[in-house]
CSV table of C-alpha atoms in Angstrom, one decimal:
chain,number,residue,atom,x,y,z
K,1,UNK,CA,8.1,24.2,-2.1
K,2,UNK,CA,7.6,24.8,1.4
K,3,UNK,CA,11.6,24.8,3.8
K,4,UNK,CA,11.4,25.4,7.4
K,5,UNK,CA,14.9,25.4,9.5
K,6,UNK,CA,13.5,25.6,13.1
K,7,UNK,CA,14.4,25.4,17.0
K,8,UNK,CA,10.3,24.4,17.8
K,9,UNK,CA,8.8,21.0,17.2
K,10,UNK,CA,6.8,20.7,14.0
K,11,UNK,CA,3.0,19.4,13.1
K,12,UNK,CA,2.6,16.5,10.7
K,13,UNK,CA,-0.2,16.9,10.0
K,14,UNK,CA,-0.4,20.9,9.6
K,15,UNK,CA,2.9,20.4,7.4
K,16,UNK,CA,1.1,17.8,5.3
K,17,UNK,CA,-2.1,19.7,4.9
K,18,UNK,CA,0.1,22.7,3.0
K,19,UNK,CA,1.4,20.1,0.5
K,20,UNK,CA,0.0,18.3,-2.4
K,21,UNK,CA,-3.6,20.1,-2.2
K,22,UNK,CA,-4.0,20.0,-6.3
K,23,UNK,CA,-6.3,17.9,-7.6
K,24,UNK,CA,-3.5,16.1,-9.8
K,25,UNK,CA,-1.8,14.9,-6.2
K,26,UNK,CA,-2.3,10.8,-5.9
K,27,UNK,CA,0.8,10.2,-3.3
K,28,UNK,CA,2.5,11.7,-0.5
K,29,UNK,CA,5.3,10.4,1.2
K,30,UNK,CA,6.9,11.7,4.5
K,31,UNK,CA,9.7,10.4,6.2
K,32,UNK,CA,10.2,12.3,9.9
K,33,UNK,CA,14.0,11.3,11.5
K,34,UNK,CA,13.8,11.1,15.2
K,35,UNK,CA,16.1,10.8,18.2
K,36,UNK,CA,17.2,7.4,18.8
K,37,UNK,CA,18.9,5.6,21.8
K,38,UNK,CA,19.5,2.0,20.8
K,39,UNK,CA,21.2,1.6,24.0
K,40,UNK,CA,19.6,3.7,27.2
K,41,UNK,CA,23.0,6.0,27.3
K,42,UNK,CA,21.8,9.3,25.3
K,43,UNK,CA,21.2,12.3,27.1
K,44,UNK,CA,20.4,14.8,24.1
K,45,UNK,CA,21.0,15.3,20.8
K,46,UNK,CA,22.6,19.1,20.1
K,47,UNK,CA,21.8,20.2,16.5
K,48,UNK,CA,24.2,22.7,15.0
K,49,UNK,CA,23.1,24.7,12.2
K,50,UNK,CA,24.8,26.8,10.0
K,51,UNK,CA,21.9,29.4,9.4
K,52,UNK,CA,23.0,32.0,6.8
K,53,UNK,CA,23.3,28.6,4.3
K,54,UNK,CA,20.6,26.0,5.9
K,55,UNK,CA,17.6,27.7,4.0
K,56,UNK,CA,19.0,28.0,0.4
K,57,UNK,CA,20.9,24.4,0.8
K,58,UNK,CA,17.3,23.1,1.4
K,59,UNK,CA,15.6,24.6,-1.5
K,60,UNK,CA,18.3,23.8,-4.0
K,61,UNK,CA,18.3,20.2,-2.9
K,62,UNK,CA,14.4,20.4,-2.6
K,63,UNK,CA,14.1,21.8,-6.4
K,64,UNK,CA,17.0,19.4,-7.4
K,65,UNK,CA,15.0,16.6,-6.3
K,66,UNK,CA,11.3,18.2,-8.1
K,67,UNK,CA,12.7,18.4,-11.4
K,68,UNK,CA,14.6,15.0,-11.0
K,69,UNK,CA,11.3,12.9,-10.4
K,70,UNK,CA,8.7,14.9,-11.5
K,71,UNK,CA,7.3,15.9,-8.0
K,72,UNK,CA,4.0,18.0,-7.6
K,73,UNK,CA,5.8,19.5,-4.5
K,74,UNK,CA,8.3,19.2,-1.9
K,75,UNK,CA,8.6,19.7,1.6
K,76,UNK,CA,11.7,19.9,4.3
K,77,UNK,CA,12.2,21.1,8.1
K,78,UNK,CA,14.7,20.6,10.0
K,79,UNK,CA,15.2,21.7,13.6
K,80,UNK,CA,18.4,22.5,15.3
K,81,UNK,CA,19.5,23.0,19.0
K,82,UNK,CA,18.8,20.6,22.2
K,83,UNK,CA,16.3,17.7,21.3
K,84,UNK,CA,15.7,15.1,23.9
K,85,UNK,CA,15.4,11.3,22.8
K,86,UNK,CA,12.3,10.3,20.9
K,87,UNK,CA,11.7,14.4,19.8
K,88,UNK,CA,11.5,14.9,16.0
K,89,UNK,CA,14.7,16.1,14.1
K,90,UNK,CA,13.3,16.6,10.8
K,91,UNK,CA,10.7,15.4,8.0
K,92,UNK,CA,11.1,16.0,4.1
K,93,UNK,CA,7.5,14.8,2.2
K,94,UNK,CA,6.8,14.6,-1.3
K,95,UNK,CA,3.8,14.9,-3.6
K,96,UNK,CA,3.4,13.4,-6.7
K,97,UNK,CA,0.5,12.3,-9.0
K,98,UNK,CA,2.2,8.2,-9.1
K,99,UNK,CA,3.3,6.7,-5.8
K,100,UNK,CA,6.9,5.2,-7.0
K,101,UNK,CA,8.1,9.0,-7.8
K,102,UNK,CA,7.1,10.0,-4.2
K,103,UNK,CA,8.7,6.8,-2.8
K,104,UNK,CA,12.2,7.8,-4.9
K,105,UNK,CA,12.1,11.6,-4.7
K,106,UNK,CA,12.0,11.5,-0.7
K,107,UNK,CA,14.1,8.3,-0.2
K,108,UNK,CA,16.7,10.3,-2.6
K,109,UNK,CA,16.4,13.8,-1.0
K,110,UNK,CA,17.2,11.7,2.7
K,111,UNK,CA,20.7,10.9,0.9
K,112,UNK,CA,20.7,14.1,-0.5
K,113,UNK,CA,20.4,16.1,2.5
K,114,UNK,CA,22.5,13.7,4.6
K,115,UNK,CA,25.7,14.5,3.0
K,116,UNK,CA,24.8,18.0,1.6
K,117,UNK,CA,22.6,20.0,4.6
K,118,UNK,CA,24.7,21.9,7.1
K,119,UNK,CA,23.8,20.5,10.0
K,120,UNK,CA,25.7,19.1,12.7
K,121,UNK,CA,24.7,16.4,15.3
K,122,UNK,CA,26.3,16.0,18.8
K,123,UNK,CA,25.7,13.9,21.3
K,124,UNK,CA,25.6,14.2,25.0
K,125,UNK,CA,25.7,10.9,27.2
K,126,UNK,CA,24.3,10.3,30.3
K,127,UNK,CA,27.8,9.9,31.5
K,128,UNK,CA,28.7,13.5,30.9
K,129,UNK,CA,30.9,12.4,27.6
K,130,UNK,CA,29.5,14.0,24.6
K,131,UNK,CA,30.9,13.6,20.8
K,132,UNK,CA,30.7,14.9,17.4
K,133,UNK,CA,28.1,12.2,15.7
K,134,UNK,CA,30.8,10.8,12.1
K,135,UNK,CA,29.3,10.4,8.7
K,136,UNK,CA,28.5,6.9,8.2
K,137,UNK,CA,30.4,5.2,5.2
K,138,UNK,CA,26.9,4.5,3.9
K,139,UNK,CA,25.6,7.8,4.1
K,140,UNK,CA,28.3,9.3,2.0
K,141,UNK,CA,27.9,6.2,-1.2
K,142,UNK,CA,24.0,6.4,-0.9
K,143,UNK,CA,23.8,9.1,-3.3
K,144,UNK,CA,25.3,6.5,-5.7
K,145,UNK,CA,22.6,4.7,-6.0
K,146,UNK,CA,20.5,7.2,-8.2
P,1,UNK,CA,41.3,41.6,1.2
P,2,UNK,CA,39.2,40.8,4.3
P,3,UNK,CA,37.2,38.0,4.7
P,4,UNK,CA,34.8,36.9,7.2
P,5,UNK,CA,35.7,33.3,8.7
P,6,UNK,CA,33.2,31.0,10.1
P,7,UNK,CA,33.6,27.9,11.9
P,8,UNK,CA,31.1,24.7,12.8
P,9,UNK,CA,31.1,21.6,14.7
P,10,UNK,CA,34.4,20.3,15.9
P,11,UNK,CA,36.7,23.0,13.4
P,12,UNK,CA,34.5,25.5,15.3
P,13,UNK,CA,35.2,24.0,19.0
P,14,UNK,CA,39.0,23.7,18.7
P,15,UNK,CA,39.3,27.0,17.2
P,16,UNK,CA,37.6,28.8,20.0
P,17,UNK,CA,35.5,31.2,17.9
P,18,UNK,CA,32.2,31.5,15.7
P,19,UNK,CA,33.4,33.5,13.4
P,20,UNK,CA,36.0,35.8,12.9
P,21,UNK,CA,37.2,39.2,10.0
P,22,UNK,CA,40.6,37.9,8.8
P,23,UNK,CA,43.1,39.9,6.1
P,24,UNK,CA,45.0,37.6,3.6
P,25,UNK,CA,46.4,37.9,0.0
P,26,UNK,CA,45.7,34.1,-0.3
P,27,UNK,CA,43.7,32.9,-3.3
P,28,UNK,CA,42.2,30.0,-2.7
P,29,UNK,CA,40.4,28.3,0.1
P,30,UNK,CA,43.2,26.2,0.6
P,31,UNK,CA,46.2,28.6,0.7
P,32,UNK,CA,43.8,30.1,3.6
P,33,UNK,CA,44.0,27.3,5.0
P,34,UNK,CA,47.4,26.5,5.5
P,35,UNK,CA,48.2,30.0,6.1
P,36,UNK,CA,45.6,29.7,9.5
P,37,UNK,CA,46.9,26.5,10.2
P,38,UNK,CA,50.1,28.4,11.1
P,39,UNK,CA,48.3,31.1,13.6
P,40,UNK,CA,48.7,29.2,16.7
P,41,UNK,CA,47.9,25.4,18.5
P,42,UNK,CA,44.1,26.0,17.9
P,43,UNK,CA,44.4,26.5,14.2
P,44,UNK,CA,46.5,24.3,14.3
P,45,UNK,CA,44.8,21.6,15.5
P,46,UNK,CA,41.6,22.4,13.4
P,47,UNK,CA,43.2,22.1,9.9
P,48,UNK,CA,46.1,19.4,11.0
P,49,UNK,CA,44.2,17.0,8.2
P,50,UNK,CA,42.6,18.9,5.6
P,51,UNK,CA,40.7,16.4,4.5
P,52,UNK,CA,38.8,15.8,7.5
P,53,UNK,CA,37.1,19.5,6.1
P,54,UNK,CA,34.5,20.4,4.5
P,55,UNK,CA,34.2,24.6,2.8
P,56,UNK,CA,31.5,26.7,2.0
P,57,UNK,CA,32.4,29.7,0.2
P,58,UNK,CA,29.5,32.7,0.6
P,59,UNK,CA,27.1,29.9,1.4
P,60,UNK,CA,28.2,27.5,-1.1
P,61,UNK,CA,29.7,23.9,-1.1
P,62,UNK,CA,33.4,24.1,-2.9
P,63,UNK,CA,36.3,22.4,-3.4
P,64,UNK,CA,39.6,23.5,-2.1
P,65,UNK,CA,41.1,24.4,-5.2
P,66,UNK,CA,38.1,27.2,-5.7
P,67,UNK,CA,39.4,31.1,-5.5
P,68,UNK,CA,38.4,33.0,-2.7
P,69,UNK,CA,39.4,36.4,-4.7
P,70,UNK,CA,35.7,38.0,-4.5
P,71,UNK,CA,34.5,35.8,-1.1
P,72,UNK,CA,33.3,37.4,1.4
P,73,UNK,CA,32.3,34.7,4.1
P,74,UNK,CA,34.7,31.0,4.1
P,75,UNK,CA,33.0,28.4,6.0
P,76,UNK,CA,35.1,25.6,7.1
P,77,UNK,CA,33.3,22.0,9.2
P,78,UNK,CA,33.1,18.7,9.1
P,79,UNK,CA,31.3,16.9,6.9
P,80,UNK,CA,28.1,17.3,7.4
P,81,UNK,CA,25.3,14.8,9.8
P,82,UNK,CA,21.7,16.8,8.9
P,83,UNK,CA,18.5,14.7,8.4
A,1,UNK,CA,0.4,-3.3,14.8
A,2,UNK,CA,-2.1,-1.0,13.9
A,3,UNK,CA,-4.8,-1.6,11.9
A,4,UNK,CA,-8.1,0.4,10.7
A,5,UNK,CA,-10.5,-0.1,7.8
A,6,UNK,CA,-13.2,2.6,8.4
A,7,UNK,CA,-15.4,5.2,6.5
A,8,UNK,CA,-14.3,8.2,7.9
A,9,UNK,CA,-11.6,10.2,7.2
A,10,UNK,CA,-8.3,9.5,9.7
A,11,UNK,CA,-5.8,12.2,11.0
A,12,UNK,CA,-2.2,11.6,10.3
A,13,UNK,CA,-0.9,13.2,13.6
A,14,UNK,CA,-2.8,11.3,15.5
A,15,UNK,CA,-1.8,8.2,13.8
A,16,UNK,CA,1.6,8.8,13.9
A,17,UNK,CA,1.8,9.4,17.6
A,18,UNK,CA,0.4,6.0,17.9
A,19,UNK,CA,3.7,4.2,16.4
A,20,UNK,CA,6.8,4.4,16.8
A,21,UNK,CA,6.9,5.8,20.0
A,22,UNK,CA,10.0,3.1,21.5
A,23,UNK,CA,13.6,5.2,21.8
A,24,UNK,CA,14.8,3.1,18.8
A,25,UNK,CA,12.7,4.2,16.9
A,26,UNK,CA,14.8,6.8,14.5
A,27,UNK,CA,12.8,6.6,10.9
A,28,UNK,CA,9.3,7.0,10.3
A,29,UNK,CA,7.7,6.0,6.5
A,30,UNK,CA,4.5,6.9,5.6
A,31,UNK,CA,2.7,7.0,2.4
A,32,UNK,CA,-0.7,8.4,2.1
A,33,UNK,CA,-3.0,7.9,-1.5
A,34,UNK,CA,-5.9,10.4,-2.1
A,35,UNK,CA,-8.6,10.5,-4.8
A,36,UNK,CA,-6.7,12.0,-7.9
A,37,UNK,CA,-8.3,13.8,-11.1
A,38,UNK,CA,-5.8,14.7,-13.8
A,39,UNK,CA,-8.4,16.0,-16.0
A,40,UNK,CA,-11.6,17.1,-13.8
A,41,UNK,CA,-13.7,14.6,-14.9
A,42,UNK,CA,-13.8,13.0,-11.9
A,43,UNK,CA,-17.3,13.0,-9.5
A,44,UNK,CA,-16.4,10.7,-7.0
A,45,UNK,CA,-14.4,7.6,-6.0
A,46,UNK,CA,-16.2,5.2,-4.7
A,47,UNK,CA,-14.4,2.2,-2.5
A,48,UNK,CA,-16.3,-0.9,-2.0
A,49,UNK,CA,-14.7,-3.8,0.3
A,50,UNK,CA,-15.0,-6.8,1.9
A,51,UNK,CA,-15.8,-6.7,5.9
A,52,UNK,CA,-15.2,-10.0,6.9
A,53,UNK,CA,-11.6,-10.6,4.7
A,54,UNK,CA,-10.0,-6.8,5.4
A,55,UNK,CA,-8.7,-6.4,8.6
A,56,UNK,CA,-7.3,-10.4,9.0
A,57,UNK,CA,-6.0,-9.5,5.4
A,58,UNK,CA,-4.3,-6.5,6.4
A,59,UNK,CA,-3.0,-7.5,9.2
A,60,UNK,CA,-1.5,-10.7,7.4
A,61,UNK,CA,0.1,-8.2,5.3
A,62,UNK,CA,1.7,-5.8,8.1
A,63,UNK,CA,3.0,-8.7,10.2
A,64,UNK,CA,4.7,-10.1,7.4
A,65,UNK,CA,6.3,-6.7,6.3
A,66,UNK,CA,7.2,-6.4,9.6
A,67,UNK,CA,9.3,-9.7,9.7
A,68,UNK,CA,10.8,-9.2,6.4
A,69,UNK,CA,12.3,-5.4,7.0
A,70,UNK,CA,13.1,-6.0,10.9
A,71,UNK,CA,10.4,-3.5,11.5
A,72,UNK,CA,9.7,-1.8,15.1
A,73,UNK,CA,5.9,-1.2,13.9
A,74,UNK,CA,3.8,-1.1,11.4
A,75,UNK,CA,0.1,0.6,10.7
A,76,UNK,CA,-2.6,0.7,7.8
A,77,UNK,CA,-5.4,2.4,7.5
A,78,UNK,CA,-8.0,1.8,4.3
A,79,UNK,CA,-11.3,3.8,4.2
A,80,UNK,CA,-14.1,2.6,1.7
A,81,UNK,CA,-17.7,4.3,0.9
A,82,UNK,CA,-17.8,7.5,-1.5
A,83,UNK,CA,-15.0,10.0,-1.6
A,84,UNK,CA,-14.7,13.2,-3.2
A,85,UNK,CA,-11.7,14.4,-5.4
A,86,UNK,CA,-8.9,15.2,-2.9
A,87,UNK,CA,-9.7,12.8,0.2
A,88,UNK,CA,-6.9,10.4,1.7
A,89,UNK,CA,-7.7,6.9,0.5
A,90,UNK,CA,-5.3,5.2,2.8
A,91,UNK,CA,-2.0,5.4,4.6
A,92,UNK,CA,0.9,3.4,5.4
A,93,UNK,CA,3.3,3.9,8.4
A,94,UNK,CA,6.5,1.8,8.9
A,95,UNK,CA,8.8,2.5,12.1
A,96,UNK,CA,12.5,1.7,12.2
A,97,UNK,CA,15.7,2.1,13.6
A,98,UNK,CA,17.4,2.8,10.0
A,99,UNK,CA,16.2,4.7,7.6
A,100,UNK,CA,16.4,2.9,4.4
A,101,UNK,CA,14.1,-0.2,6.1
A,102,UNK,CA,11.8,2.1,6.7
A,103,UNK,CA,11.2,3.2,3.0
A,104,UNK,CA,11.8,-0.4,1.4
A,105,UNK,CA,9.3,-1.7,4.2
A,106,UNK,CA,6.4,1.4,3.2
A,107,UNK,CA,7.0,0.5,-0.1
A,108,UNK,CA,6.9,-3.3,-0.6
A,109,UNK,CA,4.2,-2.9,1.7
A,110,UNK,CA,2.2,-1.2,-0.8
A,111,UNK,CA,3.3,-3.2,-3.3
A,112,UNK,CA,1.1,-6.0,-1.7
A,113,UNK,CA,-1.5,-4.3,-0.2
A,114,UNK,CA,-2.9,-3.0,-4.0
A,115,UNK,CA,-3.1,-6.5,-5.4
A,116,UNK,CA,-3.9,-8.4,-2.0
A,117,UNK,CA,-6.3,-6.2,0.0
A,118,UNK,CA,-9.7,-6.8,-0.5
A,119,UNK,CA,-10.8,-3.3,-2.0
A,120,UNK,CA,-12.3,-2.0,-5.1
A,121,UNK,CA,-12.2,1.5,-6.6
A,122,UNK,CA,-15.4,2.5,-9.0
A,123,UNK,CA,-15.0,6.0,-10.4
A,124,UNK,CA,-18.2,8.1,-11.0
A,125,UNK,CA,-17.4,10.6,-13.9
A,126,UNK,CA,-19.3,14.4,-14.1
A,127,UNK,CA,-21.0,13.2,-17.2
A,128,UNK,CA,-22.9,10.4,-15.4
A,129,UNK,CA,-21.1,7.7,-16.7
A,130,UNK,CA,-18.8,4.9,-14.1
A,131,UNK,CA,-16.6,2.4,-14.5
A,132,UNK,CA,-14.7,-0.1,-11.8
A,133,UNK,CA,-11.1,0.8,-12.0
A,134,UNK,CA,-8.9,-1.9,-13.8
A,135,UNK,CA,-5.6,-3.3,-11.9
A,136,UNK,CA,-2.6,-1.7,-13.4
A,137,UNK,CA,-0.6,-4.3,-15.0
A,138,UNK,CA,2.8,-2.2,-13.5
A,139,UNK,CA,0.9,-3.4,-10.0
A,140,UNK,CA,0.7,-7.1,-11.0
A,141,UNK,CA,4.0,-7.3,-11.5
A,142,UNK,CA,5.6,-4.4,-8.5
A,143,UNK,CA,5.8,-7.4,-6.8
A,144,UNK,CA,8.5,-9.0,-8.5
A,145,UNK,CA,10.8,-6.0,-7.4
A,146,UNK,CA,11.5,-7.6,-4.2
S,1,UNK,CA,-24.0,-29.0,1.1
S,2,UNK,CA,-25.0,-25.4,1.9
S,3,UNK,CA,-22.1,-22.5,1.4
S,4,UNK,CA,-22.5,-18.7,2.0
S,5,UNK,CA,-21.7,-17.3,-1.6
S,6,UNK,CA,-20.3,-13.3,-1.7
S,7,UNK,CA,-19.9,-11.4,-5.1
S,8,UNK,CA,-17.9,-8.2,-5.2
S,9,UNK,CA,-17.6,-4.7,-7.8
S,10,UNK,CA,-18.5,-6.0,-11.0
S,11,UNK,CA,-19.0,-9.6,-10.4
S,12,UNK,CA,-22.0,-8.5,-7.7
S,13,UNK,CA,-23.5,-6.2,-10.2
S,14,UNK,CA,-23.6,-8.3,-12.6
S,15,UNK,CA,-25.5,-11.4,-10.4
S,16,UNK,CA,-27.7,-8.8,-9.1
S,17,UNK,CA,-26.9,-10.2,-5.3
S,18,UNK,CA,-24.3,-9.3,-2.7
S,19,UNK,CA,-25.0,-12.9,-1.2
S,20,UNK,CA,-26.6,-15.9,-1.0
S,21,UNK,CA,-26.8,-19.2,0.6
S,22,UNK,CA,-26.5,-21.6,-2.0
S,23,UNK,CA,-26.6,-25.6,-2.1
S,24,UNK,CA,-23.5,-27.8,-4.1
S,25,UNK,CA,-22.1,-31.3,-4.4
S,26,UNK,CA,-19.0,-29.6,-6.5
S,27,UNK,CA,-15.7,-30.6,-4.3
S,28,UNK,CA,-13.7,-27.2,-6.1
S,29,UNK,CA,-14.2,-23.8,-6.6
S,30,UNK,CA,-14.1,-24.3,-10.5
S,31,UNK,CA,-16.4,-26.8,-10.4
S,32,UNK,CA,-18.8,-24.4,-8.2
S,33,UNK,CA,-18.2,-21.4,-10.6
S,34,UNK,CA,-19.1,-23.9,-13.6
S,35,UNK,CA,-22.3,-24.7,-12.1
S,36,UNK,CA,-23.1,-21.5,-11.0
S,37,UNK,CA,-22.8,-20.2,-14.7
S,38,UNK,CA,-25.6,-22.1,-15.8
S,39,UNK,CA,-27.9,-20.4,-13.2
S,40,UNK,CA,-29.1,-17.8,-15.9
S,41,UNK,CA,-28.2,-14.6,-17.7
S,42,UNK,CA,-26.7,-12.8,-15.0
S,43,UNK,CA,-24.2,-15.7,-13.9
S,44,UNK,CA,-22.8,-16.5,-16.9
S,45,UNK,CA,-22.4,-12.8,-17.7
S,46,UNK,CA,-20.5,-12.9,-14.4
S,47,UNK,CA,-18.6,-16.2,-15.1
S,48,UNK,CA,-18.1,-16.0,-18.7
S,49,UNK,CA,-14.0,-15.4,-18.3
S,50,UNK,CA,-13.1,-17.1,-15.1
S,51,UNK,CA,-9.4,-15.8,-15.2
S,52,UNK,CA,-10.8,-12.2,-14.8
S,53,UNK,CA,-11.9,-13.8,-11.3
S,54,UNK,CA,-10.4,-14.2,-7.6
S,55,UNK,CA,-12.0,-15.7,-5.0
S,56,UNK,CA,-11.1,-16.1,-1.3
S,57,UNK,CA,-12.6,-19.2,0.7
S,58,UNK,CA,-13.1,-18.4,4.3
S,59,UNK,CA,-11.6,-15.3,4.0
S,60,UNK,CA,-8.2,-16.5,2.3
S,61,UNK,CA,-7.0,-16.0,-1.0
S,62,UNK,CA,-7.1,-19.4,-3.0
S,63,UNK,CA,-7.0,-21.1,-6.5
S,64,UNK,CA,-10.0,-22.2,-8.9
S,65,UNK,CA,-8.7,-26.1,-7.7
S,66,UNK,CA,-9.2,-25.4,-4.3
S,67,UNK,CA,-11.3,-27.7,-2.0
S,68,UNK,CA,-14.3,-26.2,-0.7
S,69,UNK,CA,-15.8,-29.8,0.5
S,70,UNK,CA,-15.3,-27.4,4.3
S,71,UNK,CA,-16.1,-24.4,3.3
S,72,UNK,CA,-18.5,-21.7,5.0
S,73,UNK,CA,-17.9,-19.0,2.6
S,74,UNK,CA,-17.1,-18.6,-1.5
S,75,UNK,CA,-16.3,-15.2,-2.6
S,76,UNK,CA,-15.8,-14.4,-5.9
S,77,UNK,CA,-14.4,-11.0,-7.1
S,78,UNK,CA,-12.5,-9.0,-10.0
S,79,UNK,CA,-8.5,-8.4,-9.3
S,80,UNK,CA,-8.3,-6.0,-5.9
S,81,UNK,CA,-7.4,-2.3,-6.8
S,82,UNK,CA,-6.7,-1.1,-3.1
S,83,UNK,CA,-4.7,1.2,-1.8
């Protein structure tokens, strides 16, 4: 299990190299979340964390999501303060000897995490208006879907 | 008792503080609640709709109901927007 | 579009750079398959293909992904020759402004691409023995998920 | 008419050939297949079960009734296992 809660940007590839390295590993899936601006109006993205709670929310939710599906191993970072559009916000990846497992286990701990890491997005405009980013409806029924 | 308050996102903006040591006999998280919601505009215009918020008690997710007897840290946010 | 059938190995940074790189771009998929060996027996993996049918049949395959989960991009790469226990195969990238398109679009993608791309897997066993590796019949039929 | 013939995994090891120009009057890939089972040993070992066969003409995927009256190319293979 490997958590990282970070300001810095992260490696894909030197993430992925730490994760499924046994022999038994057939499938990794990553999915890395990055700042969007659908409509040329973003300035930044601020990321607040809560810190003292960030790491063990990951790792439960990480170990949750191992047993569940049977992973080999699990990966999640997450940054937090000022990311500029197009920057990485986070990945999560899975390992797992069968590829549908991987595909579940990290399309699940996305839902997971959504509703359940404390993390805080706002955004800034290029207007100088900036606001609080809501849940989205969907986010907060995903996890129904398991 | 003394408890260490700690506020995020939007709860933590119109409060005006990170954090904060508070003394109350309340036991649970939403008798604290209501008795802050009565400590000035801020406050109150942070808890006005306690279902807008979300608590953490000593780093962990709970529901209003839970007793804050042996906490020593309440977090109160919105709900959350990771990943 | 980006698509590579080659011998050598492929770095997943450096891929991933390559896509996704628009500002609506917020979700990035990727799956990666390496040689697996649940019970060290395994010598070596060998991949043999067919040159003149892989890339047009790839790229038949990540166009039409693309279309069906209103991708922003799409990229494949397949290696073939002899590879040891522990090499990457393949990956799969799929770039999108929502998440969950992402992950459907990685996964139906492979979904098609293991009963549709022209590649076959021989194993080479420590005793000295081979044998071409048989289609799953859960493959076959993966299809009809979607 | 003269078509390019390709054999892949099993299918190739068991014709002894990768490829080979080879000259038909069949108008579908069964009836090619068919023929080319009678070659000897080694193709009807290849082309005893023709359901345990694919073939692609011109680089497309395509049934045993296919025409190949235009063809350049035949290739006959086991299922894929990619990816």
């Amino acid at each position: 299990m490997h958590i990282y809660v970070q300001e810095e940007d992260f490696s894909q590839d030197a993430l992925l190299r730490d994760i499924g390295k046994s022999s038994q590993t057939g499938a990794i899936v990553s999915f890395i979340g990055k700042v969007r601006d659908d409509t040329n109006t973003l300035h930044q993205l601020e990321i607040e964390h809560y810190p003292m709670m960030c790491k063990q929310a990951l790792r439960a939710m990480a170990e949750d999501v191992k047993k569940r599906f049977l992973l080999e191993d699990v990966l999640i970072v997450h940054r937090f303060g000022k990311l500029n559009v197009g920057e990485n916000i986070m990945m999560v990846a899975t390992a797992s000897s069968h590829r549908q497992a991987a595909f579940d286990g990290a399309n699940f701990l996305m839902d997971y995490l959504k509703s359940n890491a404390p993390f805080w997005k706002k955004e800034s405009f290029l207007d100088g208006t900036s606001k609080w980013v809501e849940p989205k409806e969907s986010d907060a029924h995903a996890m129904t879907r398991w | 008792m003394d408890v260490k308050l700690t506020y995020f996102a939007w709860v933590r903006e119109r409060i005006g503080l990170h954090d904060e040591t508070y003394t109350t006999s309340a036991t649970t998280a939403q008798e604290l609640a209501l008795e802050l919601k009565e400590r000035g505009e801020n406050y109150s215009a942070a808890f006005h709709d306690l279902t807008l918020i979300r608590i953490a008690i000593d780093h962990e997710m709970a529901q209003w109901s839970a007793c804050i007897k042996d906490a020593k840290e309440v977090a109160f946010f919105p709900p959350m927007t990771g990943g």
